[in-house]
Tab-separated table of C-alpha atoms and ligand atoms in Angstrom:
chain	number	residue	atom	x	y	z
T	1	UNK	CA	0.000	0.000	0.000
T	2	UNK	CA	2.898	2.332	1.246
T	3	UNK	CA	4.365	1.819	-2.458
T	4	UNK	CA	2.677	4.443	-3.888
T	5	UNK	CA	3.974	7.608	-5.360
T	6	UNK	CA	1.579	8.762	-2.876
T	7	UNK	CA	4.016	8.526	-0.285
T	8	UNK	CA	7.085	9.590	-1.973
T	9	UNK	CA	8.625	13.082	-1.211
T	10	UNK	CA	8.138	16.190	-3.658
T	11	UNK	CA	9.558	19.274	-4.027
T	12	UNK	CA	7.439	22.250	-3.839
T	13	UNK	CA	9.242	25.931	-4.592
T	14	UNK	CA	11.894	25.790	-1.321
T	15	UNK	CA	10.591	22.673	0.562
T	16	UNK	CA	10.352	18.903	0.255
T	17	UNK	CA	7.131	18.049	1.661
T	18	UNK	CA	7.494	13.657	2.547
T	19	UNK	CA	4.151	12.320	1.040
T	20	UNK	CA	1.508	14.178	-1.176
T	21	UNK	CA	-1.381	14.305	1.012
T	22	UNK	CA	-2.151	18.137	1.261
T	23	UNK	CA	-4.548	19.861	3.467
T	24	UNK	CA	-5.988	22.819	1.383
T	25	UNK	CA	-7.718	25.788	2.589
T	26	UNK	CA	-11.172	25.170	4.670
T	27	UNK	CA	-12.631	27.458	6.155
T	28	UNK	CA	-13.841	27.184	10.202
T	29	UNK	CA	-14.763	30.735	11.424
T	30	UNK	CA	-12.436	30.211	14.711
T	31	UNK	CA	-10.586	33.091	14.664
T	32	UNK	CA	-11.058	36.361	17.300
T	33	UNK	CA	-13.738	38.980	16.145
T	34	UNK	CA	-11.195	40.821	15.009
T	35	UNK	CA	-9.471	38.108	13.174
T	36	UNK	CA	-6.847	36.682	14.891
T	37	UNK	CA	-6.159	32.960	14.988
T	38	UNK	CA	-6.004	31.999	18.908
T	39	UNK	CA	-4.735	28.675	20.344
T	40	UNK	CA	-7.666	26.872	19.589
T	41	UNK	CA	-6.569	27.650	16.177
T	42	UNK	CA	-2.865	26.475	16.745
T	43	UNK	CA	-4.076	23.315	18.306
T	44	UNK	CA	-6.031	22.408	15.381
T	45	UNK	CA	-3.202	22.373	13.139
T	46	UNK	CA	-1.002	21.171	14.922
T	47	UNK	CA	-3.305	18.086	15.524
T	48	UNK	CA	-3.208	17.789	11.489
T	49	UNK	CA	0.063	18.166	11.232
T	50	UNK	CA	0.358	14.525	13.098
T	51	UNK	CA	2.594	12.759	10.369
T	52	UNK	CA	6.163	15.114	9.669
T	53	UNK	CA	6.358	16.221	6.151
T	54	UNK	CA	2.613	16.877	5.475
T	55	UNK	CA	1.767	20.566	3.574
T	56	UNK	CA	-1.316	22.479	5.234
T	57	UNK	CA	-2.417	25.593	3.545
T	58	UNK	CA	-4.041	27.692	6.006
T	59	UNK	CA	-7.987	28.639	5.565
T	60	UNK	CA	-8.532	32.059	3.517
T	61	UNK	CA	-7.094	34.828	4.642
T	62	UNK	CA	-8.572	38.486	4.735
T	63	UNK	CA	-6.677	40.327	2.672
T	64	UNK	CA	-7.179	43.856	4.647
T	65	UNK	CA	-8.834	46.107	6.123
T	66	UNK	CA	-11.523	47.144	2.823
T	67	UNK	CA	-11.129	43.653	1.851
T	68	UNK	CA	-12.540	41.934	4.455
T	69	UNK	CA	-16.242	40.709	5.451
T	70	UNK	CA	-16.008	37.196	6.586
T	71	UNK	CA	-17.055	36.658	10.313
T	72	UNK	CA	-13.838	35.338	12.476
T	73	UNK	CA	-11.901	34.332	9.372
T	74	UNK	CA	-8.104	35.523	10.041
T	75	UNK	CA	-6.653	37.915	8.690
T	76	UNK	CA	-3.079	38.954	7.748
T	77	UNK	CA	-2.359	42.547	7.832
T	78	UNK	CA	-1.771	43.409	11.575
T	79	UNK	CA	1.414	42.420	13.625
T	80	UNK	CA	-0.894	41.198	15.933
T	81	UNK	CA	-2.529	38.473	13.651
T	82	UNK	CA	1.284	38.103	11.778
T	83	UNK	CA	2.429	37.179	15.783
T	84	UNK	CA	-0.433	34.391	15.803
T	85	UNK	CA	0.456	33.170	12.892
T	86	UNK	CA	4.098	32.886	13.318
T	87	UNK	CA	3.221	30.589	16.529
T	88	UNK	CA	1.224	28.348	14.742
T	89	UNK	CA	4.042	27.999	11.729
T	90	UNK	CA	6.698	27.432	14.749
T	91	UNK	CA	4.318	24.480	15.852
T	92	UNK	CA	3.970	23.273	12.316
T	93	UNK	CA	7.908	23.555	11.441
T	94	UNK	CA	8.813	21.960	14.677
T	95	UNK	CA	6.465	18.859	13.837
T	96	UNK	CA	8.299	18.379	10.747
T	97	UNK	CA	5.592	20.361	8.558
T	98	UNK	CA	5.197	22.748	6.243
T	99	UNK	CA	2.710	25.383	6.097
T	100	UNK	CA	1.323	28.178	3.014
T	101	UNK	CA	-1.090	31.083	3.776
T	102	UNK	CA	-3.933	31.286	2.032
T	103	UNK	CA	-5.170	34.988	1.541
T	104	UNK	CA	-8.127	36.175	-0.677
T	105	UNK	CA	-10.414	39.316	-1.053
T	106	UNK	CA	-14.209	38.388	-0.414
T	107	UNK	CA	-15.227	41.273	-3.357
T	108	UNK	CA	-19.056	41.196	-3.720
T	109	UNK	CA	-19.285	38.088	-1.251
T	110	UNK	CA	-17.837	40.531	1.937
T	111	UNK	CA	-20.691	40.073	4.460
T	112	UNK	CA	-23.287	43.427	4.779
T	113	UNK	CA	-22.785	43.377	8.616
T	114	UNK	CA	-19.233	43.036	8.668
T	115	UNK	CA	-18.993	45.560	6.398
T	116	UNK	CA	-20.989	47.872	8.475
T	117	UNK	CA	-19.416	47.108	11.807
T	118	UNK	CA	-16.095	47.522	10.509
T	119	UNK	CA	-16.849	50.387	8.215
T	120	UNK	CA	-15.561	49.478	4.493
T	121	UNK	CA	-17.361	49.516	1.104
T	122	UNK	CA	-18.495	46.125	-0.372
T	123	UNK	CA	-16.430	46.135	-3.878
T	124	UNK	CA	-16.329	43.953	-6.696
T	125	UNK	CA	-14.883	43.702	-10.441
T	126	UNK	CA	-18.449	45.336	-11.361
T	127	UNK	CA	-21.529	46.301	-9.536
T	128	UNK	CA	-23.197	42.545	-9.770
T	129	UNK	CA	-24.686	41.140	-6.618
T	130	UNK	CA	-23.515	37.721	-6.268
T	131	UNK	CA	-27.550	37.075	-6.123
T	132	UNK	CA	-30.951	38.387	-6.435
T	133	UNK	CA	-31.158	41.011	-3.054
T	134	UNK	CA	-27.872	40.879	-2.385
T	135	UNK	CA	-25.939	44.184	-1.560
T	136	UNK	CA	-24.896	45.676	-4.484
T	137	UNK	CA	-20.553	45.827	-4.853
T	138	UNK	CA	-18.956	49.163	-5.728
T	139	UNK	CA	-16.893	48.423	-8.824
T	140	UNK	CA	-13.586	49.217	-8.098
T	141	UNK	CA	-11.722	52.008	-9.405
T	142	UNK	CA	-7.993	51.761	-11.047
T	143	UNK	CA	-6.671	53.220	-8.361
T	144	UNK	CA	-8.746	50.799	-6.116
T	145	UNK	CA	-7.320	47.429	-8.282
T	146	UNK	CA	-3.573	49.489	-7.780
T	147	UNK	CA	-3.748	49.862	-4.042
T	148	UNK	CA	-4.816	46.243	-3.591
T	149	UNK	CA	-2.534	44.985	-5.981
T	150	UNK	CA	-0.078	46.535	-3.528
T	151	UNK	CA	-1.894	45.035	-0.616
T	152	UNK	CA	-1.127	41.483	-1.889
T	153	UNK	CA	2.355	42.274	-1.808
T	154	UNK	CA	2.508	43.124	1.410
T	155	UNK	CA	0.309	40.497	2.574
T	156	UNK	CA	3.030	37.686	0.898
T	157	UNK	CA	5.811	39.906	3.065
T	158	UNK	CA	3.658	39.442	6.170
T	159	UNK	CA	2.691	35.458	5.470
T	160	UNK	CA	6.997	35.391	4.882
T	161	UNK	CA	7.659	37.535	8.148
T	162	UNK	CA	4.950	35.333	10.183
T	163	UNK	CA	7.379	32.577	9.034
T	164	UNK	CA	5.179	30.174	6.746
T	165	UNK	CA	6.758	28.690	3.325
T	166	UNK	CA	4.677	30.428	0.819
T	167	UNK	CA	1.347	31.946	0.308
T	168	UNK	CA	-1.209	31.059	-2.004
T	169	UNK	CA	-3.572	33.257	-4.093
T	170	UNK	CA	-7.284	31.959	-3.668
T	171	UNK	CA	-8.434	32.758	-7.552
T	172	UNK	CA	-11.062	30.699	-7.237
T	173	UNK	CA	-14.380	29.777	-5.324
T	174	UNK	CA	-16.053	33.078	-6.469
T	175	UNK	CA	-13.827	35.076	-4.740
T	176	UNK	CA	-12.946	38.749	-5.538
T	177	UNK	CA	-9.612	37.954	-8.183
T	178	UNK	CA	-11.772	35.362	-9.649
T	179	UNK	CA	-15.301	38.079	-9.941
T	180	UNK	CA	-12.736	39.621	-12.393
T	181	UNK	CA	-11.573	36.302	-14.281
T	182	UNK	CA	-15.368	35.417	-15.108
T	183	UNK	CA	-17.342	37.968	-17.862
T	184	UNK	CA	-20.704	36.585	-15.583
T	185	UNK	CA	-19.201	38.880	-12.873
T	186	UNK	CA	-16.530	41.682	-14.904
T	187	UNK	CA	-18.714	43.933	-17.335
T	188	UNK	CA	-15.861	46.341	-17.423
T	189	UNK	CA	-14.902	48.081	-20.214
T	190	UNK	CA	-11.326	49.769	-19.183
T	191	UNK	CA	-7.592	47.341	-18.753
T	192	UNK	CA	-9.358	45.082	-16.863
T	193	UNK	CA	-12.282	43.826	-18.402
T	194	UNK	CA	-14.315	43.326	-21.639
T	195	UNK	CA	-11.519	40.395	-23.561
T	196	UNK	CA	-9.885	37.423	-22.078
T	197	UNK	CA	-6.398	39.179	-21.881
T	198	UNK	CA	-8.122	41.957	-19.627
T	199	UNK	CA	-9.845	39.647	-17.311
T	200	UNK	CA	-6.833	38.038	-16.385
T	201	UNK	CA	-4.921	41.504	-15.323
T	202	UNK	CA	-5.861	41.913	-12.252
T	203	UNK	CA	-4.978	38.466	-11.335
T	204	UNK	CA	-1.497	38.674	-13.285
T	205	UNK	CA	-0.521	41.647	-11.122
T	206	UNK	CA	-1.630	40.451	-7.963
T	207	UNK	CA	0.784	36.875	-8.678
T	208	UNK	CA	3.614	39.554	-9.704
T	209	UNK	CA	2.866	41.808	-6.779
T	210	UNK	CA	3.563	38.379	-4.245
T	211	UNK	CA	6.584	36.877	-6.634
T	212	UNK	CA	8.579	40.412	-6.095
T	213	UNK	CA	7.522	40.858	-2.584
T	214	UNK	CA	8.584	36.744	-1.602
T	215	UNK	CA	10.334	35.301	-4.772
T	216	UNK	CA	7.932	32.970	-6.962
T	217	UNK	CA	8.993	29.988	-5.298
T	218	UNK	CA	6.808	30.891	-2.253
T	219	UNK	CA	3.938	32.073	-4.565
T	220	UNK	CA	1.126	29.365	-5.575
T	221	UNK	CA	-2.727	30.320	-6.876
T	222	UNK	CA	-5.653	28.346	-6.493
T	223	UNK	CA	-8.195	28.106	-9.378
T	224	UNK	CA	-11.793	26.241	-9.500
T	225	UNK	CA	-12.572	27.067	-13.201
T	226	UNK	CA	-15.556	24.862	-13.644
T	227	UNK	CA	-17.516	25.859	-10.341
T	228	UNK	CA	-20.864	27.148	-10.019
T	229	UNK	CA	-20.357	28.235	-6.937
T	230	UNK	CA	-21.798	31.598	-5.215
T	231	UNK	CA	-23.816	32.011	-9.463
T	232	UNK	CA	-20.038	32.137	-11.093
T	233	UNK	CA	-20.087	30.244	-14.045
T	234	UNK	CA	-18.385	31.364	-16.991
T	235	UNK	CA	-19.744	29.789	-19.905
T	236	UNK	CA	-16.550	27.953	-21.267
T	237	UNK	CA	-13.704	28.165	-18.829
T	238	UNK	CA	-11.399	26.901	-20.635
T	239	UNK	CA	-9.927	29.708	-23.417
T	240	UNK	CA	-9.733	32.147	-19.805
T	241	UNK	CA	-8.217	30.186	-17.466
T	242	UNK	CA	-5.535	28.854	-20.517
T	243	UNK	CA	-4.763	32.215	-20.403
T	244	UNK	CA	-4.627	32.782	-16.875
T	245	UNK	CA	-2.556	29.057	-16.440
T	246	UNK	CA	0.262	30.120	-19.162
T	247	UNK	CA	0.994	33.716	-17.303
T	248	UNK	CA	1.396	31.853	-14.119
T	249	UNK	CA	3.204	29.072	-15.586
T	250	UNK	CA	6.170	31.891	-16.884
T	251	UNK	CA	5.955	33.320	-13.229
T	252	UNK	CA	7.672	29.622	-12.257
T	253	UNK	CA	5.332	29.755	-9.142
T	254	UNK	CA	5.607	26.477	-6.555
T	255	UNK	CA	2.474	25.360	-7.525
T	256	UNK	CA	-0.833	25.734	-9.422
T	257	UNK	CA	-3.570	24.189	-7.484
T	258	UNK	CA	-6.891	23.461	-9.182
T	259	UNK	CA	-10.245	22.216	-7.871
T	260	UNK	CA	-12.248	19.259	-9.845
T	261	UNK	CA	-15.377	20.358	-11.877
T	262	UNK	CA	-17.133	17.445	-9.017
T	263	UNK	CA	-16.743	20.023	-6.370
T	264	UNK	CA	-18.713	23.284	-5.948
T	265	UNK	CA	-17.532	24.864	-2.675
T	266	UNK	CA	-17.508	22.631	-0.287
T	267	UNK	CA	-20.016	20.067	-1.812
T	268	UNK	CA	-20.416	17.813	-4.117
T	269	UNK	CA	-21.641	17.898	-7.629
T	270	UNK	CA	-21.974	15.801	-11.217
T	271	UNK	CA	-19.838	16.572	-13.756
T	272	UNK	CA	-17.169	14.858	-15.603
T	273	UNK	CA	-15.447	18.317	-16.775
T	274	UNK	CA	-11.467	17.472	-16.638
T	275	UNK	CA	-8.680	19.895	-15.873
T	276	UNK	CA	-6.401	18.713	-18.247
T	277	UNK	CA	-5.750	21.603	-20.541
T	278	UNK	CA	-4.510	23.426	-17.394
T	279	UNK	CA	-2.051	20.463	-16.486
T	280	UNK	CA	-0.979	20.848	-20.191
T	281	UNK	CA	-0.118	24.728	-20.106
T	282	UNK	CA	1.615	24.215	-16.726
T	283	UNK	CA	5.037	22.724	-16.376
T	284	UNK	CA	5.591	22.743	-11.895
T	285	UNK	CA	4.150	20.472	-9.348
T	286	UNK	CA	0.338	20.905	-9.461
T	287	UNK	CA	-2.087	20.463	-6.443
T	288	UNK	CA	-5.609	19.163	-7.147
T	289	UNK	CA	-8.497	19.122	-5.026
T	290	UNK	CA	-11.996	17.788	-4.977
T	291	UNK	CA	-13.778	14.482	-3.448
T	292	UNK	CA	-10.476	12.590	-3.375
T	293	UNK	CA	-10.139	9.447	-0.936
T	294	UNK	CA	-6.895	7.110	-0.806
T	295	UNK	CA	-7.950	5.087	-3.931
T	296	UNK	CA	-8.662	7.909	-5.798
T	297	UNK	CA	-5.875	9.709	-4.964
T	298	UNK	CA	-3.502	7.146	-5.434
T	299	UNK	CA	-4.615	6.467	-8.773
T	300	UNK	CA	-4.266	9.750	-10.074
T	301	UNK	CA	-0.117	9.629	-8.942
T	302	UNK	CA	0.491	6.143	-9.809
T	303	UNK	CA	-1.896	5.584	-13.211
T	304	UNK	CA	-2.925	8.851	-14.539
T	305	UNK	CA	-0.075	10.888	-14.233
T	306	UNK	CA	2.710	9.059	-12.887
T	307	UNK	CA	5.409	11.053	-14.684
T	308	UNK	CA	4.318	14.827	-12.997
T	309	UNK	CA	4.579	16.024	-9.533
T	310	UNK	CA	0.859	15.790	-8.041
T	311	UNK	CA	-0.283	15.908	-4.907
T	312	UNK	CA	-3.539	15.241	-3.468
T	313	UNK	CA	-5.569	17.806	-1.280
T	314	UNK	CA	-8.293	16.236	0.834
T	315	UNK	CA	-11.030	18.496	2.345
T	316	UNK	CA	-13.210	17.625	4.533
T	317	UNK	CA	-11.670	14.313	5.906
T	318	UNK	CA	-8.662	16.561	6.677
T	319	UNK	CA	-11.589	18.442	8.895
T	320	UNK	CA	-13.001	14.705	10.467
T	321	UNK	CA	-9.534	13.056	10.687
T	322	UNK	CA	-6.531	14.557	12.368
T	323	UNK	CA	-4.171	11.643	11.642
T	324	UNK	CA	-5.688	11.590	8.084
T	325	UNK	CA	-2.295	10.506	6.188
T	326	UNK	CA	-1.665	7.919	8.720
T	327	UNK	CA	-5.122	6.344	8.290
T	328	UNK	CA	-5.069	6.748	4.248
T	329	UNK	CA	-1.419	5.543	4.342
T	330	UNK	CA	-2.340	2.448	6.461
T	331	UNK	CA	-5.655	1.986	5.261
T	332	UNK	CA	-7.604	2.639	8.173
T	333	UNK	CA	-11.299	3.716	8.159
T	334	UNK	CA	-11.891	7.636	8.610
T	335	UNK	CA	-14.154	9.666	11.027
T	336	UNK	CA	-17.231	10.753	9.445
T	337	UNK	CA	-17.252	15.005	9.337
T	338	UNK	CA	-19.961	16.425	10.752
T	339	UNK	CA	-21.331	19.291	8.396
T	340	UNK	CA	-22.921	21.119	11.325
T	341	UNK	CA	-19.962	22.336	13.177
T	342	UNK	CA	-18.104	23.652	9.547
T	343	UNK	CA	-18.712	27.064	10.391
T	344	UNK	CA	-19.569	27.331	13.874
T	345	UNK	CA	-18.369	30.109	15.113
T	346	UNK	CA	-15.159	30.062	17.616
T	347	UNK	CA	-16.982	26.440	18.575
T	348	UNK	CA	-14.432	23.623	19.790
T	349	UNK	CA	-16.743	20.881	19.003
T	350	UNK	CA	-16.288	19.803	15.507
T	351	UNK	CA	-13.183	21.357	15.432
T	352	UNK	CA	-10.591	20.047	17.848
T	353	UNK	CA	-12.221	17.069	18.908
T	354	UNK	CA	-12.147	14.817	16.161
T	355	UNK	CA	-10.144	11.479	17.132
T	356	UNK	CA	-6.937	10.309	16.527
T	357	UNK	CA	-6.535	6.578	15.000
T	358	UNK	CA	-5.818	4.018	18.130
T	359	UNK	CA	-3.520	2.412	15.525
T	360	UNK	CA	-1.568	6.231	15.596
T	361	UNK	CA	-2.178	6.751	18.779
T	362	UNK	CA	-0.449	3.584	19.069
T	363	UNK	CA	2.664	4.697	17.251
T	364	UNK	CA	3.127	7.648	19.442
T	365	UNK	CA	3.197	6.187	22.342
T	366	UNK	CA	5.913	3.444	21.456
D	401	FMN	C1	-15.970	23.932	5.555
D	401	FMN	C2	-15.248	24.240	4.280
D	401	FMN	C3	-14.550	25.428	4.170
D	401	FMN	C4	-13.812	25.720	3.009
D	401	FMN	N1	-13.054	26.864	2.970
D	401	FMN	C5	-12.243	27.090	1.920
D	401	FMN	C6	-11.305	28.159	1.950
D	401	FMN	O1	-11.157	28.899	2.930
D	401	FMN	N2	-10.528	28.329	0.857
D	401	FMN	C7	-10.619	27.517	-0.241
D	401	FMN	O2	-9.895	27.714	-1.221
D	401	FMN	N3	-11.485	26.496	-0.286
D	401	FMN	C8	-12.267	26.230	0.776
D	401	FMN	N4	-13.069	25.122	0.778
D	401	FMN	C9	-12.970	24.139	-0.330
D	401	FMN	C10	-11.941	23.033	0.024
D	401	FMN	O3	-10.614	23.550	0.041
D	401	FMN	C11	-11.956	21.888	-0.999
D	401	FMN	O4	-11.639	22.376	-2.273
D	401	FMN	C12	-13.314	21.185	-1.030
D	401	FMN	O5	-13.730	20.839	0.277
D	401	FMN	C13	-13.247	19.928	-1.886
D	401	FMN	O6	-12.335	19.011	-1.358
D	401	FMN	P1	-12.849	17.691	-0.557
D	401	FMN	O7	-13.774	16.958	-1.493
D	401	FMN	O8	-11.592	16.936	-0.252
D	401	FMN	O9	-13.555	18.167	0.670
D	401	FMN	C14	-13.832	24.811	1.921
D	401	FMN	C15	-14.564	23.634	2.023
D	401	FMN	C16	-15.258	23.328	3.187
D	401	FMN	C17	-15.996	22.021	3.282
């Protein structure tokens, strides 16, 4: 079972990570009002960060101050949350881990009463609710895609300075960079809209904002170009994000990381869509998420693409099971995750208290 490429170190930008089980970004909503991880926060990684070697990308980030509007998600633009951090990547690196910050803009999907308590204007690529009653985005100005451009920068110096490996651009999951990727959400006629070149801009300068500010070996971007998710939907992906793929592909980022067309969000879907004209354009390691489980995963490093450097993110049983490469390296059954405690806010049930494998447990102890 252990045979598999599965198991079998790769390098990603400046690290080797040991086996290519990846947490990716979930969400949890555990972080202070005022978005700060706390040690709940730290002991939940560090719980999934049981087997040395494993890469977890953190949950999305908040950008900054107008870019934020997502109830006790972290953020990364105060020393405050950059000293949090940096004591949760100290626990990671002295497990034997390896850790990249995810960081997005929420754009149009910023929620109202965040907003309001903390006083910044909803924005988007256009003024397009993300649905029918929805608050209405301010479409950002040039000067308001320049000063956030900037903002990304920074926010790759701050992920460096709070001492994780890399930080990864969420372009995906109907999130601000990817409202201007999509013509169902960018109606703009100026640099940044109205052809396929222009919708990828703003998404091109944010990646070059983070390679100068880091080096492009700490700089990764996450893309979900078949999902439906939050009414995104661009009729044919594929011509936009080719685009998108080949401009991040000359950046020589660590990684591209894409999300199956069977995944919208965080649930599942039908569709048989494939992702293969982005592994074509791309020449790195590539992350892919989206309903994987040990067979699956191993079958996509060992049959369907055992000459590139894949690794395997797994959701929600990353949530459920804190030894989760243990158990899909030995076979073991997983934990079932409970849906209901996703998002429960600063809630250590569901969270902290899933349990570890007697069979790890085991090994730990000897
Ligand atoms: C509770 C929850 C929160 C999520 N939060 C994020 C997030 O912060 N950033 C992100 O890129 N994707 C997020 N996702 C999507 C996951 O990263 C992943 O792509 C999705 O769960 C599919 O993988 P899976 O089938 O292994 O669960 C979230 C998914 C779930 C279930």
């Amino acid at each position: 079972m252990a045979k598999s490429r599965l198991f079998k170190p790769m390098k990603i930008g400046n690290i080797e990570i040991k086996h290519r089980i990846v947490m990716p970004g979930v969400s949890r909503m555990r972080a202070t009002d005022d978005h700060v991880p706390t040690d709940m926060v730290l002991e939940y990684y560090s719980q999934r960060a049981a087997v040395p070697g494993t890469l977890i990308i953190t949950e999305a980030n908040l950008l900054s101050p107008e870019h934020s509007g997502y109830t006790n998600a972290p953020g990364i633009w105060r020393p405050e949350q950059i000293a949090a951090w940096r004591k949760i990547t100290d626990e990671i690196h002295r497990k034997g881990s390896f850790m990249f910050l995810q960081v997005m803009g929420m754009g149009r999907m910023a929620d109202p009463s965040e907003a309001k308590k903390e006083g910044f204007t909803i924005v988007g690529a256009s003024a397009i609710p993300w649905m029918e009653g929805a608050a209405v985005p301010k479409a950002m100005t040039v000067e308001d895609i320049k000063r956030t451009v900037h903002q990304f920068g920074q926010a790759a110096k701050n992920a460096i300075e709070a001492g994780f490996d890399g930080i990864e651009l969420l372009a995906g999951n109907g999130m601000l960079v990817e409202q201007f990727l999509q013509d169902v959400t960018n109606y703009r006629d100026d640099e940044y809209g109205g052809s396929i070149e222009n919708r990828s801009r703003f998404a091109v300068e944010v990646l070059q904002a983070m390679v100068d500010a880091v080096g492009p070996e700490r700089v990764s971007v996450r893309l979900s170009p078949w999902s439906k998710y939050l009414n995104m939907g661009i009729e044919d992906p594929i011509p936009q994000y080719s685009d998108l793929v080949r401009k991040a592909n000359q950046l020589d980022l660590a990684y591209l990381h894409v999300i199956e067309s069977r995944i919208k969000g965080g649930d599942d879907v039908v569709s048989s869509d494939k992702l293969d004209f982005a592994y074509r354009l791309w020449n790195g390691p590539v992350l892919v998420a989206g309903g994987y489980n040990g067979d699956l995963a191993r079958r996509l490093v060992d049959k369907e693409y055992p000459d590139r450097d894949f690794a395997v993110c797994f959701g929600r049983h990353f949530i459920a099971n804190p030894d989760l490469v243990f158990r899909v390296k030995e076979n073991l059954p997983l934990n079932a995750y409970d849906r209901n405690y996703f998002y429960t806010l600063k809630e250590p049930k569901g969270y902290i208290d899933y349990p570890f494998s007697e069979e790890y447990l085991a090994t730990v102890k000897a």
